[in-house]
Coordinates of C-alpha atoms in Angstrom, one line a residue:
M1 CA 0.0 0.0 0.0
D2 CA 1.5 3.4 -1.0
D3 CA 1.2 6.6 0.9
H4 CA -1.8 7.8 -1.0
E5 CA -3.7 4.6 -0.5
F6 CA -2.7 4.6 3.2
H7 CA -4.1 8.1 3.7
E8 CA -7.3 7.3 1.9
E9 CA -7.9 4.2 4.1
R10 CA -7.1 6.2 7.2
E11 CA -9.7 8.8 6.1
R12 CA -12.3 6.1 5.5
L13 CA -11.6 4.6 9.0
L14 CA -11.9 8.1 10.7
A15 CA -15.1 8.8 8.8
R16 CA -16.6 5.5 9.9
Q17 CA -15.5 6.1 13.6
T18 CA -17.1 9.5 13.5
E19 CA -20.3 8.1 12.1
L20 CA -20.4 5.4 14.8
A21 CA -19.7 7.9 17.5
T22 CA -22.5 10.2 16.2
L23 CA -25.0 7.2 16.1
A24 CA -23.9 6.1 19.6
G25 CA -24.2 9.5 21.1
G26 CA -27.7 10.0 19.5
L27 CA -28.8 6.6 20.9
A28 CA -27.6 7.5 24.4
H29 CA -29.4 10.8 24.2
E30 CA -32.7 9.1 23.1
I31 CA -32.4 6.6 26.1
R32 CA -31.6 9.4 28.6
N33 CA -34.8 11.3 28.0
P34 CA -37.3 8.6 28.9
L35 CA -35.0 7.4 31.7
S36 CA -35.1 10.9 33.2
T37 CA -38.9 10.8 33.1
I38 CA -38.9 7.4 34.8
R39 CA -36.6 8.6 37.6
M40 CA -38.7 11.8 38.1
N41 CA -41.9 9.7 38.6
L42 CA -40.0 7.3 40.9
D43 CA -39.0 10.3 43.0
L44 CA -42.7 11.3 43.3
L45 CA -43.7 7.8 44.2
C46 CA -41.1 7.6 46.9
E47 CA -42.4 10.9 48.3
D48 CA -45.9 9.6 48.4
V49 CA -44.9 6.3 50.1
E50 CA -42.7 8.0 52.7
E51 CA -45.9 9.4 54.4
L52 CA -47.3 5.8 55.0
N53 CA -46.4 3.8 58.1
D54 CA -47.8 0.4 57.1
P55 CA -45.0 -2.3 57.0
R56 CA -46.2 -3.4 53.6
Q57 CA -45.8 0.2 52.3
R58 CA -42.3 0.4 53.8
R59 CA -41.3 -2.7 51.9
M60 CA -42.7 -1.0 48.8
Q61 CA -40.6 2.1 49.6
N62 CA -37.4 0.0 49.9
K63 CA -38.1 -1.5 46.4
L64 CA -38.8 1.9 44.9
E65 CA -35.5 3.2 46.4
R66 CA -33.6 0.3 44.8
I67 CA -35.1 1.0 41.4
R68 CA -34.4 4.7 41.8
G69 CA -30.8 3.9 42.6
E70 CA -30.4 1.8 39.5
C71 CA -31.9 4.6 37.4
L72 CA -29.3 7.0 38.8
H73 CA -26.6 4.5 38.0
L74 CA -27.9 4.2 34.4
E75 CA -27.9 7.9 34.0
E76 CA -24.3 8.1 35.2
I77 CA -23.3 5.4 32.7
L78 CA -25.1 7.2 29.9
H79 CA -23.4 10.5 30.8
A80 CA -20.0 8.8 30.8
F81 CA -20.8 7.1 27.5
M82 CA -21.8 10.4 25.8
Q83 CA -18.5 11.9 27.0
F84 CA -16.7 8.9 25.5
A85 CA -18.5 9.2 22.2
R86 CA -17.6 12.9 21.9
A87 CA -14.1 12.6 23.2
G88 CA -12.6 12.7 19.7
E89 CA -14.4 15.9 18.7
L90 CA -11.8 18.6 19.3
E91 CA -12.0 22.3 19.3
A92 CA -8.3 22.7 19.5
R93 CA -6.2 25.9 19.6
I94 CA -2.6 26.7 20.5
D95 CA -2.4 26.9 24.3
D96 CA -0.2 26.5 27.4
L97 CA -0.6 23.1 29.1
G98 CA 1.1 24.4 32.2
S99 CA -1.5 27.1 32.8
I100 CA -4.3 24.6 32.3
V101 CA -2.8 22.2 34.9
A102 CA -2.1 25.1 37.3
D103 CA -5.8 26.3 37.0
F104 CA -7.1 22.8 37.5
I105 CA -5.0 22.3 40.6
E106 CA -6.5 25.4 42.2
F107 CA -9.9 24.2 41.3
Y108 CA -9.4 20.6 42.6
R109 CA -7.3 21.4 45.7
P110 CA -10.3 22.0 48.1
E111 CA -11.8 18.6 47.1
A112 CA -8.5 16.9 47.5
E113 CA -8.1 18.3 51.0
Q114 CA -11.5 17.0 52.0
H115 CA -10.3 13.5 51.2
G116 CA -6.9 13.9 53.0
I117 CA -5.0 14.1 49.7
E118 CA -2.0 16.4 49.3
I119 CA -1.4 17.9 45.8
S120 CA 2.3 18.3 44.9
P121 CA 2.8 20.3 41.6
H122 CA 6.2 20.3 39.8
L123 CA 5.3 22.4 36.7
S124 CA 7.9 23.6 34.2
S125 CA 7.9 27.4 33.7
S126 CA 9.0 27.2 30.1
L127 CA 6.8 24.6 28.3
P128 CA 6.5 25.1 24.5
P129 CA 2.9 25.6 23.3
V130 CA 0.7 22.7 22.3
R131 CA -2.5 22.5 20.3
L132 CA -5.3 21.2 22.5
D133 CA -8.9 21.4 23.5
R134 CA -8.9 23.1 26.9
S135 CA -12.3 21.7 28.0
L136 CA -11.3 18.1 27.1
M137 CA -7.9 18.4 28.7
R138 CA -9.6 19.5 31.9
Q139 CA -11.8 16.4 31.6
V140 CA -8.6 14.3 31.3
L141 CA -7.2 15.9 34.5
M142 CA -10.4 15.4 36.4
N143 CA -10.8 11.7 35.4
L144 CA -7.2 10.9 36.3
T145 CA -7.1 12.7 39.6
R146 CA -10.5 11.4 40.7
N147 CA -9.3 7.9 39.7
A148 CA -6.3 8.4 42.0
Q149 CA -8.5 9.9 44.8
Q150 CA -10.7 6.8 44.7
A151 CA -7.7 4.6 44.9
M152 CA -6.6 6.3 48.2
P153 CA -9.7 6.3 50.4
D154 CA -7.5 7.0 53.5
G155 CA -5.7 9.9 51.8
G156 CA -2.3 10.2 50.1
L157 CA -0.3 12.2 47.7
I158 CA -1.0 13.2 44.0
E159 CA 2.0 14.7 42.2
L160 CA 1.6 16.5 38.9
Q161 CA 4.7 17.1 36.7
T162 CA 5.2 18.8 33.4
Y163 CA 8.3 18.9 31.3
T164 CA 9.6 18.7 27.7
R165 CA 11.6 15.9 26.2
D166 CA 12.5 14.8 22.6
G167 CA 10.2 17.3 21.0
R168 CA 7.1 16.5 23.1
V169 CA 5.4 18.0 26.1
Y170 CA 4.8 15.7 29.0
L171 CA 2.4 15.6 31.9
E172 CA 2.7 13.0 34.6
I173 CA 0.2 12.2 37.3
I174 CA 1.5 10.1 40.1
D175 CA -0.3 8.8 43.2
T176 CA 0.7 6.9 46.3
G177 CA -2.2 4.4 46.1
P178 CA -2.1 0.6 46.2
G179 CA -1.0 0.3 42.6
M180 CA -2.2 -2.2 40.0
D181 CA -1.1 -5.7 38.8
A182 CA -0.2 -6.4 35.2
D183 CA -3.6 -7.9 34.4
T184 CA -5.4 -4.8 35.5
R185 CA -3.0 -2.5 33.6
S186 CA -3.5 -4.5 30.4
Q187 CA -7.3 -4.0 30.6
M188 CA -7.8 -0.6 32.1
F189 CA -8.1 1.2 28.8
H190 CA -10.8 -1.3 27.5
A191 CA -14.3 0.2 27.4
F192 CA -16.6 -0.9 30.2
H193 CA -13.8 -2.6 32.2
S194 CA -13.9 -1.4 35.8
T195 CA -12.5 -2.7 39.1
K196 CA -14.7 -0.3 41.1
T197 CA -18.2 -1.1 42.2
G198 CA -20.7 1.1 40.4
G199 CA -18.1 2.4 38.0
S200 CA -18.9 3.0 34.3
G201 CA -15.7 1.5 33.0
L202 CA -15.4 4.5 30.6
G203 CA -13.2 7.0 32.5
L204 CA -9.8 5.8 31.4
P205 CA -10.9 4.8 27.9
T206 CA -12.2 8.3 27.5
V207 CA -8.9 9.8 28.7
R208 CA -7.0 7.7 26.1
K209 CA -9.4 8.6 23.3
I210 CA -9.0 12.3 24.1
I211 CA -5.2 12.1 24.3
E212 CA -4.9 10.1 21.0
A213 CA -7.3 12.6 19.3
H214 CA -4.7 15.3 20.2
G215 CA -2.0 13.1 18.5
G216 CA -0.5 12.2 21.9
T217 CA 0.1 9.0 23.9
I218 CA -0.7 7.8 27.4
D219 CA 1.2 5.1 29.3
C220 CA 0.9 3.7 32.8
E221 CA 3.5 2.5 35.2
S222 CA 2.2 0.7 38.3
D223 CA 3.0 -2.2 40.7
I224 CA 1.2 -3.5 43.7
G225 CA 2.2 -1.5 46.7
R226 CA 4.1 1.1 44.7
G227 CA 1.5 3.6 43.5
T228 CA 0.6 4.5 39.9
R229 CA 2.1 6.9 37.3
F230 CA 0.3 8.0 34.2
I231 CA 2.5 9.5 31.5
L232 CA 0.9 11.7 28.9
A233 CA 2.8 13.0 25.9
L234 CA 1.6 15.7 23.5
P235 CA 3.2 17.0 20.3
M236 CA 4.5 20.5 20.3
A237 CA 2.4 22.9 18.3
E238 CA 3.8 23.7 14.9
Q239 CA 4.8 27.3 14.8
P240 CA 4.1 29.4 11.7
A241 CA 7.2 30.2 9.6
P242 CA 8.3 33.9 10.0
P243 CA 7.7 36.1 7.0
E244 CA 10.5 36.2 4.4
G245 CA 13.1 38.7 5.4
A246 CA 12.0 38.9 9.1
G247 CA 14.8 39.5 11.5
R248 CA 17.2 40.9 8.9
T249 CA 19.1 44.0 9.7
P250 CA 18.5 46.7 7.1
G251 CA 21.6 47.4 5.1

């Protein structure tokens, strides 16, 4: 296959993926609307039953509460799925990754403190610009830090580092949680795979999809008892060539 055929095949695959993502997002939206109506009516039913003291009515209330809980869980899964379906739709512009990370840390720090988690930033002051979608990158940061937070229910440390190496801009997110074994690491980016009760299994797959849509990569280093390190690498933004003659000293 020559370069022209390769690019044509790649464009066909991207178009097919975009079509599938659009269909999946539309389906999730159509499911969410009636599900919201069901949950709203369950809320009203629960309020009616709360006023009754008959043991049989209390059993009915317990059943309604379980159904309502399952509806909420389904809504959370649908929300996560819609995020996953839209993860490749970028509105990218040249931006400073360091400022995005710094802003996110200030936003997230109060929540971290409530869970006994210390945030330790080590951010380079001279990162080259990258082309990225600020909203989606914030989603990446939220997913990875929340993932680390849930792995450390008794508190711990989350370290965020940025630096440049070999023509790419790096972001590392490191936690002092229990770590993961090789089997868990090999499956964690698979859609709907989750080791957490009630999890959607779409958080890390969404992160990978967003990073890859930016032309970047994400890797994970982890061992049981030694914490977890996520390593994100993004290409530097291509800078426009200076106008011809720019920078010359007039003769």
